Amino acid sequence: MNVTIEGLSLSYGGVSAVQDLDLAIGDGESIVLLGQSGCGKTSTMRCVAGLETPSAGRIAIGDRAVFDGDSGKSVPSHKRNVGMVFQSYAVWPHKTVIENVAFPLRMKGQNRTLSRAKAFNVLELVGLAHLAHRGASQLSGGQMQRVALARSIAMEPSVLLLDEPLSNLDARLRDDLRVELRRIQLERGLTSLYVTHDQQEALALADRIAIMQSGRIQQLGTPQEIYRAPATASIATFLGVTNVFPVERGGDLGLRLEGHSVALRSSHPVPDGPISVAVRPEAVTVHDAERADELTSRANRLAGKVRVAVYQGSSVRYQVSIDGGPDLDVVSLDPVVLAPDTPVVVEVPEAAVSVLPDDTPAPATDAAAPAAGDTGAAA
Amino acid sequence: MRAPTDLGAPTTPGSPTPSSGGRKQRSGRGGWRSSGVMLLVMGFLILVPAGFVLLAAFSETVPRPGSISLDLTVGNFAVLGEPGVTRATLNSLLIATLSTVLALAIGGFLAFTTARTNIPFKGLVYLFGLMPLFLPSYVGALAWSILGSPAAGLLNIGLRDLGLTGFVDIYSIPGVVMVMAVFYAPYAFLLIHSSMSLMNPDLEDASAVHGGSQWRTLRTVTFPLAMPAIVGSALLIFTHVLENFPVAQVLASPGQIDTLPTFIYRLMNASPSRGNEASSVAILLVVFILVITWTQRVLLSRRAYTTVSGKGVKARKVDLGHLRWPLFVVATGYFLIAIALPILALFLTAMRTSPYMSSFRDLTAPGALDASSFGTVARSDVFLTAAGNSVVVALLSAAGGTVLAFLVAYIVYRTRARARGLLEGVSMVPLAIPAIVLGIGLLWTWLVMPIPLYGTLWVMVIAFLAVQMPQGLRGIAASIQSTDKDLEDSAVLHGAHRARAITAITVPLMKVGLTSTFLILLMLSMRELTVPLFLYTNDTRILSIAIFDQFENGGALQQAAAMSLIYCLIMFVLSCLPRLLGSRGGLNNH
């Protein structure tokens, strides 16, 4: 079912966690709220679940308003038909796996046999049918995560909420479960709202990503849009673009990096206000200075020296100290590893130099404390 | 304040529209409803009795049915200038200080040797540290008065048998200090032991690696890290000794030594009763306790408890070398003083047919020892009534106390109800009020109340609910805080009403915590003496009162000793229950 959030605000004892947030989730759509801890993403989700009482706004699931700040209407959590996978899984340790999964069905008044049969089907979907009669406290982390998911799917929720469900798992398992989550979400056409601080997870699972900073959605778009064109420098930093530098405008050479004598040309338009340039490390190429004749034409060329080279198997990660400039992160697919102190020339294509406003200006009404995610601000 | 998730009460499960529109002030998680009701209950149980003592301290007459005096005066505080009060105050502080130091030495020694050394029979030494907990302090005091009274004490008789002059006088400040220290040492033992055994060994290894010798490591790392436990137990013991009435009454009063609690008791029992002056002395005692409690907060809040790592750590062990056996003998000495001698003395007294004994040789005479008194006592009306009353009162107050503590803990830790900090504060107030003071307050409260509960067992139950609220709340709070709130929220999201989620998820998960809190309250109710001392009537004697009465009134030493032993047996069985229940609970999980 589609979910509509309008003007949602939440504050705890004067501290504002969510500010005037609007979000519409389509039927069967997967939205990921992506942001750093404390940005309000979990609070937003808990408002949808009914575990927090918003201070204002309106939340509707399908055609039914579950919260309306104007009329004071608020449907209790257990009548919202919202499924939720908790970060801690919240699998009840004193019940067996099948009892956990059948719980929501029993709460809907279905009889024991029928609810068990349904629960068993869902356990098969997540590949845990063979553990149905195990005590839940005997499961591994990955298995608990699947039980938590099965339990929420079994209730056929109007919307499924997932609160960093993979964050307690090790990297391998996380990759596997990410794929499986997406498969189940698509197969079942689950409307879902997913909260995470991991951009890889967000890119993999979302139909659309909503980037949250200091209680607001700063950018909303498909994973491709977000990845290709982060709206601000701080979002770019958050998305793992390591080369973000504040720049001064003007001059013939292009955009001069603040505090350095180096400038970069960009093929992108320059927005108003304080700006930064952002360059993905994998868009930069690095060449031994002695073989600099291989260079292509439409690119910034900068001379420098290798400071650190880290061999990563399929790639080599460099930190290059640019002459008269900052250190630049480079990921090179060239299997040759350049030794530290090798003089190099780096090439930054003009199209790879994004020019971003430092931050979305806050609305004039905002009296809240400075945003926690202001990492892109000029130094 | 609008609340979608109520405590369960405000919306009925079947109603189609759980909240009608338009009402801006809704009670529930953020409201007053739940906390307000509990505040009223706690205020009634705890604040009203405390208030009566305060009122009595500042008025001409004590509260009586139909007449609560509001003519305020500070005249009662003139009693504080009497030399008797000054002596009692100095005695109290002296006894508390010396007992604390001695108890810390004993408890710290046992804790260190069992947690961190290779002392022989470590498990046994650990038991030595715990065992005095099973013996109520006044039973210990009574036993020691049998052992150490200057004229007829068994130790003195024994010494005279050996041709020495008897020189043990338990009716003295050193005597009181020794008994107090011996019976409060387990508090220090438990706290310091857990601190020392949970300490992250890396911290000590780091000292060793950086050149610290074993002794230096102990002195500069281990003991400073255990400081919060040491300071915490010191203040805990100090307050307990300061407000302890039974031991002082049994051992200090015969030697004409007054402490503040015995002084208050004498003022109350004087004829005519000097209740108002007793109240003003009580206020003085409360002030002492408040100052100490406050000091404890200030001292401990500055410390970070970063030593507990939670992992299954293996603490470093110190090799005692040739001191192993001598130290084991020292530990055994503690066991003798705290447990073995008192129990033997009680057995001997219970089985002696003649109340008089001038030498241990008398015992070899035929018919000098006889176990029949146990049977006589166990069948006597006094014992059966008191035992029955004790069981009823203890069960009701433990059950009621557990439920109340759960409700308070739920509101405080799981809701955003208003004034929940105040609710917790009120529930903890009895910690700062000595039992003897609260006992007086409860007496006046239930004499004045138009509800005719005075003289029934119910008034005992209510008194125990009030007195033991802090212990109950601590137990439940620890349990509720270690139970993930998501587990209950998860049930609500999956369609369960909040009340159903609490009963189906939270309560079963807290089973161990609830059971152990229930049993702790049961034990406390079984052994409490001071508070019921003001509330009992002839029909509502409980075991602790019956024993105390028979000793105090002198005549029935044999019966009292036999009853004490039966009573200790009951306490021991009760204290074994948690382990039995715990292990069965463990089996259920498979």
mmCIF file of C-alpha atoms in Angstrom, chain B residues 193-335:
data_model
loop_
_atom_site.group_PDB
_atom_site.id
_atom_site.type_symbol
_atom_site.label_atom_id
_atom_site.label_comp_id
_atom_site.label_asym_id
_atom_site.label_seq_id
_atom_site.Cartn_x
_atom_site.Cartn_y
_atom_site.Cartn_z
ATOM 1 C CA HIS B 193 34.300 -9.866 44.556
ATOM 2 C CA SER B 194 32.272 -9.077 41.463
ATOM 3 C CA SER B 195 34.380 -6.016 40.747
ATOM 4 C CA MET B 196 37.609 -7.997 41.064
ATOM 5 C CA SER B 197 36.484 -10.978 39.041
ATOM 6 C CA LEU B 198 34.996 -8.904 36.212
ATOM 7 C CA MET B 199 38.026 -6.673 35.874
ATOM 8 C CA ASN B 200 39.474 -6.693 32.419
ATOM 9 C CA PRO B 201 42.794 -8.570 32.754
ATOM 10 C CA ASP B 202 44.262 -6.502 29.887
ATOM 11 C CA LEU B 203 44.449 -3.523 32.240
ATOM 12 C CA GLU B 204 46.670 -5.458 34.622
ATOM 13 C CA ASP B 205 48.608 -7.154 31.859
ATOM 14 C CA ALA B 206 49.381 -3.704 30.511
ATOM 15 C CA SER B 207 50.918 -2.783 33.855
ATOM 16 C CA ALA B 208 52.967 -5.969 33.893
ATOM 17 C CA VAL B 209 54.177 -5.431 30.341
ATOM 18 C CA HIS B 210 55.223 -1.900 31.144
ATOM 19 C CA GLY B 211 57.353 -3.027 34.046
ATOM 20 C CA GLY B 212 55.002 -3.231 37.036
ATOM 21 C CA SER B 213 55.753 -5.948 39.561
ATOM 22 C CA GLN B 214 52.899 -8.077 40.875
ATOM 23 C CA TRP B 215 52.575 -6.110 44.081
ATOM 24 C CA ARG B 216 52.868 -2.767 42.259
ATOM 25 C CA THR B 217 50.223 -3.825 39.774
ATOM 26 C CA LEU B 218 47.880 -4.723 42.588
ATOM 27 C CA ARG B 219 48.499 -1.446 44.336
ATOM 28 C CA THR B 220 48.407 0.889 41.353
ATOM 29 C CA VAL B 221 45.914 -0.821 39.054
ATOM 30 C CA THR B 222 43.832 -3.540 40.688
ATOM 31 C CA PHE B 223 42.795 -1.851 43.933
ATOM 32 C CA PRO B 224 42.175 1.576 42.383
ATOM 33 C CA LEU B 225 39.946 -0.091 39.801
ATOM 34 C CA ALA B 226 38.027 -1.817 42.594
ATOM 35 C CA MET B 227 37.643 1.528 44.374
ATOM 36 C CA PRO B 228 34.031 2.161 43.312
ATOM 37 C CA ALA B 229 33.022 -1.187 44.787
ATOM 38 C CA ILE B 230 35.028 -0.553 47.948
ATOM 39 C CA VAL B 231 33.643 2.947 48.489
ATOM 40 C CA GLY B 232 30.144 1.824 47.539
ATOM 41 C CA SER B 233 30.129 -1.046 49.995
ATOM 42 C CA ALA B 234 31.720 1.097 52.712
ATOM 43 C CA LEU B 235 28.910 3.640 52.549
ATOM 44 C CA LEU B 236 26.278 0.925 52.287
ATOM 45 C CA ILE B 237 27.604 -0.808 55.399
ATOM 46 C CA PHE B 238 28.002 2.472 57.262
ATOM 47 C CA THR B 239 24.342 3.382 56.765
ATOM 48 C CA HIS B 240 23.148 -0.112 57.630
ATOM 49 C CA VAL B 241 25.137 -0.172 60.863
ATOM 50 C CA LEU B 242 24.106 3.354 61.751
ATOM 51 C CA GLU B 243 20.437 2.504 61.530
ATOM 52 C CA ASN B 244 20.686 -1.044 62.852
ATOM 53 C CA PHE B 245 18.409 -1.446 65.826
ATOM 54 C CA PRO B 246 18.302 -5.166 66.763
ATOM 55 C CA VAL B 247 22.021 -5.802 67.244
ATOM 56 C CA ALA B 248 22.448 -2.628 69.256
ATOM 57 C CA GLN B 249 19.385 -3.418 71.343
ATOM 58 C CA VAL B 250 20.545 -6.962 72.142
ATOM 59 C CA LEU B 251 24.237 -6.263 72.693
ATOM 60 C CA ALA B 252 24.676 -2.570 73.527
ATOM 61 C CA SER B 253 21.676 -1.878 75.759
ATOM 62 C CA PRO B 254 22.624 -4.455 78.452
ATOM 63 C CA GLY B 255 25.955 -2.668 78.773
ATOM 64 C CA GLN B 256 24.175 0.702 79.226
ATOM 65 C CA ILE B 257 25.423 1.817 75.807
ATOM 66 C CA ASP B 258 22.905 3.736 73.723
ATOM 67 C CA THR B 259 22.939 4.233 69.991
ATOM 68 C CA LEU B 260 20.576 6.552 68.149
ATOM 69 C CA PRO B 261 18.135 3.769 67.180
ATOM 70 C CA THR B 262 17.996 2.303 70.685
ATOM 71 C CA PHE B 263 17.622 5.798 72.111
ATOM 72 C CA ILE B 264 14.644 6.447 69.813
ATOM 73 C CA TYR B 265 13.165 3.101 70.835
ATOM 74 C CA ARG B 266 13.532 3.949 74.523
ATOM 75 C CA LEU B 267 11.898 7.332 74.070
ATOM 76 C CA MET B 268 8.989 5.640 72.269
ATOM 77 C CA ASN B 269 8.646 3.001 74.987
ATOM 78 C CA ALA B 270 9.062 5.413 77.888
ATOM 79 C CA SER B 271 6.023 5.953 79.986
ATOM 80 C CA PRO B 272 4.498 8.302 79.173
ATOM 81 C CA SER B 273 5.731 7.852 75.621
ATOM 82 C CA ARG B 274 7.934 10.690 74.362
ATOM 83 C CA GLY B 275 6.980 10.320 70.684
ATOM 84 C CA ASN B 276 7.603 13.915 69.690
ATOM 85 C CA GLU B 277 11.122 13.893 71.083
ATOM 86 C CA ALA B 278 11.719 10.489 69.528
ATOM 87 C CA SER B 279 10.717 12.054 66.218
ATOM 88 C CA SER B 280 13.211 14.866 66.560
ATOM 89 C CA VAL B 281 16.006 12.379 67.307
ATOM 90 C CA ALA B 282 14.753 10.397 64.311
ATOM 91 C CA ILE B 283 15.135 13.497 62.142
ATOM 92 C CA LEU B 284 18.762 13.723 63.282
ATOM 93 C CA LEU B 285 19.317 10.108 62.225
ATOM 94 C CA VAL B 286 17.666 10.733 58.841
ATOM 95 C CA VAL B 287 19.933 13.739 58.297
ATOM 96 C CA PHE B 288 23.006 11.559 58.896
ATOM 97 C CA ILE B 289 21.767 8.965 56.419
ATOM 98 C CA LEU B 290 20.917 11.624 53.833
ATOM 99 C CA VAL B 291 24.377 13.137 54.071
ATOM 100 C CA ILE B 292 25.975 9.734 53.554
ATOM 101 C CA THR B 293 23.689 8.824 50.659
ATOM 102 C CA TRP B 294 24.460 12.145 49.036
ATOM 103 C CA THR B 295 28.209 11.644 49.556
ATOM 104 C CA GLN B 296 27.902 8.246 47.948
ATOM 105 C CA ARG B 297 26.252 9.738 44.875
ATOM 106 C CA VAL B 298 28.845 12.454 44.509
ATOM 107 C CA LEU B 299 31.755 10.077 44.989
ATOM 108 C CA LEU B 300 30.497 7.338 42.722
ATOM 109 C CA SER B 301 29.150 9.513 39.937
ATOM 110 C CA ARG B 302 32.628 10.785 39.212
ATOM 111 C CA ARG B 303 33.951 7.307 38.602
ATOM 112 C CA ALA B 304 33.687 5.480 35.331
ATOM 113 C CA TYR B 305 32.865 1.823 35.645
ATOM 114 C CA THR B 306 34.890 0.870 32.610
ATOM 115 C CA THR B 307 36.432 -2.162 34.211
ATOM 116 C CA VAL B 308 33.556 -4.476 33.420
ATOM 117 C CA SER B 309 34.099 -5.951 30.015
ATOM 118 C CA GLY B 310 31.179 -8.377 29.989
ATOM 119 C CA LYS B 311 33.143 -11.006 28.151
ATOM 120 C CA GLY B 312 34.034 -14.271 29.792
ATOM 121 C CA VAL B 313 37.304 -12.917 31.071
ATOM 122 C CA LYS B 314 39.742 -14.859 33.110
ATOM 123 C CA ALA B 315 41.139 -12.644 35.814
ATOM 124 C CA ARG B 316 44.837 -12.767 36.667
ATOM 125 C CA LYS B 317 45.690 -14.948 39.629
ATOM 126 C CA VAL B 318 48.165 -14.088 42.330
ATOM 127 C CA ASP B 319 50.272 -16.922 43.733
ATOM 128 C CA LEU B 320 50.128 -16.721 47.528
ATOM 129 C CA GLY B 321 53.071 -19.081 47.944
ATOM 130 C CA HIS B 322 53.699 -20.153 51.503
ATOM 131 C CA LEU B 323 50.897 -17.866 52.729
ATOM 132 C CA ARG B 324 48.203 -20.076 51.164
ATOM 133 C CA TRP B 325 47.459 -22.167 54.242
ATOM 134 C CA PRO B 326 47.822 -19.438 56.883
ATOM 135 C CA LEU B 327 45.347 -17.295 54.939
ATOM 136 C CA PHE B 328 42.945 -20.208 54.661
ATOM 137 C CA VAL B 329 43.101 -20.542 58.445
ATOM 138 C CA VAL B 330 42.235 -16.838 58.770
ATOM 139 C CA ALA B 331 39.191 -17.325 56.506
ATOM 140 C CA THR B 332 38.134 -20.321 58.575
ATOM 141 C CA GLY B 333 38.418 -18.172 61.686
ATOM 142 C CA TYR B 334 35.847 -15.826 60.187
ATOM 143 C CA PHE B 335 33.564 -18.766 59.513
#
